[in-house]
mmCIF file of C-alpha atoms in Angstrom:
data_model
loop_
_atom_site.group_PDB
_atom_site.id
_atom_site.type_symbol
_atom_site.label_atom_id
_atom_site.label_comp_id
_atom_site.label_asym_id
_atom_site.label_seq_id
_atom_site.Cartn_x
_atom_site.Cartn_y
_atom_site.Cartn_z
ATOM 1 C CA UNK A 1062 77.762 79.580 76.813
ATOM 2 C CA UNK A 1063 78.008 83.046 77.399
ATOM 3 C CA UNK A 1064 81.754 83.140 78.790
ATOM 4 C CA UNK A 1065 82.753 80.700 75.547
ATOM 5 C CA UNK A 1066 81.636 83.475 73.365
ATOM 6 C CA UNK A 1067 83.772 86.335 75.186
ATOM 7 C CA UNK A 1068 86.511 83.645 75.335
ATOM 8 C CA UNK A 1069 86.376 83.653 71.392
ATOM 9 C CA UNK A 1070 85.785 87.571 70.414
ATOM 10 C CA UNK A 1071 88.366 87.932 73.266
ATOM 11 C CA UNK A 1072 91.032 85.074 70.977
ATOM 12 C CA UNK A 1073 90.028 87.225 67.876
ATOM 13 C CA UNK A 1074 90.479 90.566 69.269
ATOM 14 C CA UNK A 1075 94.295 89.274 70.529
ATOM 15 C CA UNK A 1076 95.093 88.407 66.874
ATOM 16 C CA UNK A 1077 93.459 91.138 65.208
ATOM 17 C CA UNK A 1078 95.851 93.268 67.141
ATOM 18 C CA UNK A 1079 98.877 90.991 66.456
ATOM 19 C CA UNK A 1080 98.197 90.964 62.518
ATOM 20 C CA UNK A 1081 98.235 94.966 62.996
ATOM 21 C CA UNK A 1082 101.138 95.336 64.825
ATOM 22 C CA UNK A 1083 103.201 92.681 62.711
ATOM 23 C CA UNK A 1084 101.600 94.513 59.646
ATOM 24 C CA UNK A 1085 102.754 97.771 60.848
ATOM 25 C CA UNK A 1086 106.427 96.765 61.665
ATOM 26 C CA UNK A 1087 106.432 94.978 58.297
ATOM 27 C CA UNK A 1088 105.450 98.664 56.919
ATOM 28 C CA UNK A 1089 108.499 100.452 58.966
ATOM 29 C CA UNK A 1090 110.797 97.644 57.746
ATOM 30 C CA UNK A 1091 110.253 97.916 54.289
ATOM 31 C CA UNK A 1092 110.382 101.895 54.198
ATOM 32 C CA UNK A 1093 113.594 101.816 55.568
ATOM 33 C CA UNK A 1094 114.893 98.895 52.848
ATOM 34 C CA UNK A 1095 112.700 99.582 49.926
ATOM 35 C CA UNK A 1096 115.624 102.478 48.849
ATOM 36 C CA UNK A 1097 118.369 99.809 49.802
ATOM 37 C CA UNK A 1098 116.905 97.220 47.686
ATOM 38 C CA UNK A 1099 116.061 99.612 44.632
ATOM 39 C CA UNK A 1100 119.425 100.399 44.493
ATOM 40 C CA UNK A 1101 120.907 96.973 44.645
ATOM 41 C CA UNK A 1102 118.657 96.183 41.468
ATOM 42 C CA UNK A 1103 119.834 98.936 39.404
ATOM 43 C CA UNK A 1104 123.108 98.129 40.187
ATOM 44 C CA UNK A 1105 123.029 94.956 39.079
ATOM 45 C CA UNK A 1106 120.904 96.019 35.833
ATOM 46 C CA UNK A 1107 123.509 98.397 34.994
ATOM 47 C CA UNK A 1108 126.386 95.557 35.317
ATOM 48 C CA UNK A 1109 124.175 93.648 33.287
ATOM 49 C CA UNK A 1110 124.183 96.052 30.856
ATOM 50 C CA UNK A 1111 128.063 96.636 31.286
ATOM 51 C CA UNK A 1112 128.283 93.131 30.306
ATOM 52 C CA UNK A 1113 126.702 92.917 27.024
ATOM 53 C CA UNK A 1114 128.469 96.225 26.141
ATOM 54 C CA UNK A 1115 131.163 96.505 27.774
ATOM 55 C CA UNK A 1116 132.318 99.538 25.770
ATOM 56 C CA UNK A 1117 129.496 102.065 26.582
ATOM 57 C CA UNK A 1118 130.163 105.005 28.546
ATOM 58 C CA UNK A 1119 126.532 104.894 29.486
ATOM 59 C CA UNK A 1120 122.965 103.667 28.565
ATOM 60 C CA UNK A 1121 120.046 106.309 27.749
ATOM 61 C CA UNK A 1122 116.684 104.978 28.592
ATOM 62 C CA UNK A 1123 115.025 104.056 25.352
ATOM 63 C CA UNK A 1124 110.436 104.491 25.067
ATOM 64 C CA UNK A 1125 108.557 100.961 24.986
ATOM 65 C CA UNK A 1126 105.757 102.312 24.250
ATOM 66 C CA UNK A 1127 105.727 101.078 20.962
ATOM 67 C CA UNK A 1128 107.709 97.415 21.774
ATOM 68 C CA UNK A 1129 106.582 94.068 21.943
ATOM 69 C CA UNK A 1130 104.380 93.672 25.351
ATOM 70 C CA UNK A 1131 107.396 90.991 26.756
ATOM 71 C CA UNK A 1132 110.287 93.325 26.549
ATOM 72 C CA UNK A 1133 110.333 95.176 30.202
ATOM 73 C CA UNK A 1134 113.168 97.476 29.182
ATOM 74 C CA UNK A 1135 115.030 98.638 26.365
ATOM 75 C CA UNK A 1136 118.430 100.958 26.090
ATOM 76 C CA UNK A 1137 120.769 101.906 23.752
ATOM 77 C CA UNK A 1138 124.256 102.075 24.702
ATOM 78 C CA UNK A 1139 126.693 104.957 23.670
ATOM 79 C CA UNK A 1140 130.517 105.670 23.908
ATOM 80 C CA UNK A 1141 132.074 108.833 25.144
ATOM 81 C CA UNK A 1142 131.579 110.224 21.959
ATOM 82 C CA UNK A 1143 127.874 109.614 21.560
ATOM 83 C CA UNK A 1144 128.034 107.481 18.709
ATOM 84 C CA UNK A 1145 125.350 104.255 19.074
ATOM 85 C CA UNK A 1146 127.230 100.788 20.335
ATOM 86 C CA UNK A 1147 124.264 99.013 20.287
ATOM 87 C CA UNK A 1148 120.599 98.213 21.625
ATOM 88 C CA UNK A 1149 119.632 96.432 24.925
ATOM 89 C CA UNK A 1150 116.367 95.019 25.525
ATOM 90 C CA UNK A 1151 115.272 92.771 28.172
ATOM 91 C CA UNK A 1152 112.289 90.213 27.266
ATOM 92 C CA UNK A 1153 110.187 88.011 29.469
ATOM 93 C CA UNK A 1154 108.949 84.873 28.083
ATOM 94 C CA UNK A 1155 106.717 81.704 28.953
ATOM 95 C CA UNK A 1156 109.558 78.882 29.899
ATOM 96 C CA UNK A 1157 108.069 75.166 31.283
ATOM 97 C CA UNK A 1158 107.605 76.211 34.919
ATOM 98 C CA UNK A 1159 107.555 80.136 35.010
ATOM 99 C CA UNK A 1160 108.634 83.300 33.653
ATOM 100 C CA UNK A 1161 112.757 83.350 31.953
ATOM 101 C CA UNK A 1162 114.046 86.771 31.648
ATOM 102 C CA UNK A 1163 116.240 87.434 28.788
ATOM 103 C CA UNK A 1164 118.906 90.567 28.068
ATOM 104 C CA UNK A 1165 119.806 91.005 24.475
ATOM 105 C CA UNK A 1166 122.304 93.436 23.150
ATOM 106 C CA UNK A 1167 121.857 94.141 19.369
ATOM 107 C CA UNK A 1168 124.393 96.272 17.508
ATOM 108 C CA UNK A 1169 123.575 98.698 14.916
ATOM 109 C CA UNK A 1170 124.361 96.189 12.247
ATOM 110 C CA UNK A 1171 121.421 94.398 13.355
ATOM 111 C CA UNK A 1172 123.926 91.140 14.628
ATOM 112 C CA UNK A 1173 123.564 90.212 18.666
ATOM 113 C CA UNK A 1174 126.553 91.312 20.372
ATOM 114 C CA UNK A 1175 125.818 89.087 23.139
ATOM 115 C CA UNK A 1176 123.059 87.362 24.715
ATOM 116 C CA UNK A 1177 122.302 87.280 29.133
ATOM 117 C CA UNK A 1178 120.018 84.896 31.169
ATOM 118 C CA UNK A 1179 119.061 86.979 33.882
ATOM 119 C CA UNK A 1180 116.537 84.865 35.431
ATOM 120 C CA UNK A 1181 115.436 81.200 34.609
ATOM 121 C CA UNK A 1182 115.097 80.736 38.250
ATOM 122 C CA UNK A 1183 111.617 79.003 37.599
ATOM 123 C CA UNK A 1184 113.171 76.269 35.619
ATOM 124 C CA UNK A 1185 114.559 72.569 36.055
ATOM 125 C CA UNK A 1186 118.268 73.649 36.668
ATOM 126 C CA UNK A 1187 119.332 70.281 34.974
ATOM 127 C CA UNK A 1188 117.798 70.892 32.091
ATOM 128 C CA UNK A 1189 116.030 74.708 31.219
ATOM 129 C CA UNK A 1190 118.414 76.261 33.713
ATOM 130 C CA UNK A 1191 121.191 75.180 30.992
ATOM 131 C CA UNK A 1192 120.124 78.318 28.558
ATOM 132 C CA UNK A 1193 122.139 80.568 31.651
ATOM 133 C CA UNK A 1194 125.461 78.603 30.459
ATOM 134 C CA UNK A 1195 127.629 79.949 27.678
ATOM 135 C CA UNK A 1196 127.670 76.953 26.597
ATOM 136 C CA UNK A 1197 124.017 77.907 24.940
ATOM 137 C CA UNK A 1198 124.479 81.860 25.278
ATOM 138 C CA UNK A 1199 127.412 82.266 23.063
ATOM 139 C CA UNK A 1200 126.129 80.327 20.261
ATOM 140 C CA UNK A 1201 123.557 83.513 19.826
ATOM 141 C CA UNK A 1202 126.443 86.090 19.447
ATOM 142 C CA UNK A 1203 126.573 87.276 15.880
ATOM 143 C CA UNK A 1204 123.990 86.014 14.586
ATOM 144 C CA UNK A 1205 121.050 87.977 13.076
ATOM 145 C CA UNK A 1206 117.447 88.033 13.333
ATOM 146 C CA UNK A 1207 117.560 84.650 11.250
ATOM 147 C CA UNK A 1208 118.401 82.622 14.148
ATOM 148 C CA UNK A 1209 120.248 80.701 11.698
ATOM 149 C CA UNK A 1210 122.502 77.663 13.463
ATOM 150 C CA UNK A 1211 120.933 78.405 17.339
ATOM 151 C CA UNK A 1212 120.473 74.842 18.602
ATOM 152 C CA UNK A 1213 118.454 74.290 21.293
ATOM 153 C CA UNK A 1214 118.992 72.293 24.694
ATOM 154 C CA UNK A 1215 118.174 68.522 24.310
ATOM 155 C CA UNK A 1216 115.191 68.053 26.669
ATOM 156 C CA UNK A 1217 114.304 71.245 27.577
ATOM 157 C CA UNK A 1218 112.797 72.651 24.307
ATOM 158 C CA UNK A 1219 109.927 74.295 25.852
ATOM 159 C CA UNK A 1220 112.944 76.937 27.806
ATOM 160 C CA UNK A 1221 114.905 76.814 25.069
ATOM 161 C CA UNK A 1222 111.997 77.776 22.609
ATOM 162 C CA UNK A 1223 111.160 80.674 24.831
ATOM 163 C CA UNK A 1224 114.104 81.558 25.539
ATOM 164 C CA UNK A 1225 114.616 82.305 21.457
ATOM 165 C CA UNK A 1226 110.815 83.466 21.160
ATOM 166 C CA UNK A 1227 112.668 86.514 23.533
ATOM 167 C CA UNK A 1228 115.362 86.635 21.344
ATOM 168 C CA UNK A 1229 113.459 87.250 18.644
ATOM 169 C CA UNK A 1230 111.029 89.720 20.379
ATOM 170 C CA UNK A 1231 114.120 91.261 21.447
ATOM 171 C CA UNK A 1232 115.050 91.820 17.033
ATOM 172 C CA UNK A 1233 111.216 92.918 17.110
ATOM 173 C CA UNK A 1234 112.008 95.900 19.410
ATOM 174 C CA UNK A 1235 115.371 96.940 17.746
ATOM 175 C CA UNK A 1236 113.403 97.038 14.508
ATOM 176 C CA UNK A 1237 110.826 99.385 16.466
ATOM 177 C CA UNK A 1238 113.866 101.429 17.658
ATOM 178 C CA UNK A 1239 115.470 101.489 14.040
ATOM 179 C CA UNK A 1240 112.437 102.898 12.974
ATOM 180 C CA UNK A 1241 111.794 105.456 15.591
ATOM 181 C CA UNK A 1242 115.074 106.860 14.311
#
């Protein structure tokens, strides 16, 4: 009885020490890719941005401090001379399965320049992954806050919902901005 029991603190003091030194080369791992992968997402947020305005010289960080809770980022993009192209905000909503992330560019007119799917990842690609296609997109671009003649995708209405409930968060937050001055 007695050598079962060192047998066991024995089996739990070998994987104790293998969860610490897995942990630990986890740790040196990720401090040496953590700046890596930081940079590979705000590269691809700025060519996201570069694609809804492709004009803008660059993109000054707006506050969301006073935006809807679902937009995770908002900028307004400028050309060389300063003058305002446009609004970007990107919105998280509640699709069928998950979270959809949406990028919305709004010009000052208050009419969407363009609309991005960044993420409906979460989604049934046959049907809710179909508001990533242009197809659905483009049918967004000019429109105002009205919505007016968006259609949504037959048999995914839930993503398609949300994905315009972001849209229209996204109108929310340029009203905010407009505002703000």
């Amino acid at each position: 009885m007695r050598e079962q029991k060192k047998d066991i603190v024995k089996s739990i003091v070998v994987l104790v020490v293998i969860c610490l030194v897995t942990s630990a080369a986890l740790a040196i791992v990720n401090s040496f890719t953590a700046p890596v992968s930081a940079a590979n997402r705000a590269a691809r947020e700025e060519a996201a941005r570069r694609a809804v305005i492709q004009d803008a010289a660059q993109f000054e960080k707006l506050d969301s401090g006073n935006l809807p809770e679902t937009v995770v980022s908002a900028y307004r993009g400028l050309d060389a001379g300063g003058k305002t192209l446009g609004y970007i905000f990107t919105v998280e909503g509640k699709g069928f399965d998950g979270t959809i992330q949406v990028m919305c560019a709004i010009g000052p007119d208050g009419n969407i320049l363009r609309c991005q799917t960044l993420d409906v990842s979460s989604e049934t690609k046959t049907l809710g992954g179909k508001t990533a296609n242009p197809e659905y997109t483009d049918q967004y671009t000019g429109k105002n806050s009205s919505l007016d003649g968006v259609n949504a995708v037959s048999g995914a209405t839930i993503t398609s919902t949300a994905y315009k409930n972001c849209v229209l968060d996204a109108f929310k937050a340029y009203d905010a901005v407009k505002e703000a001055g």
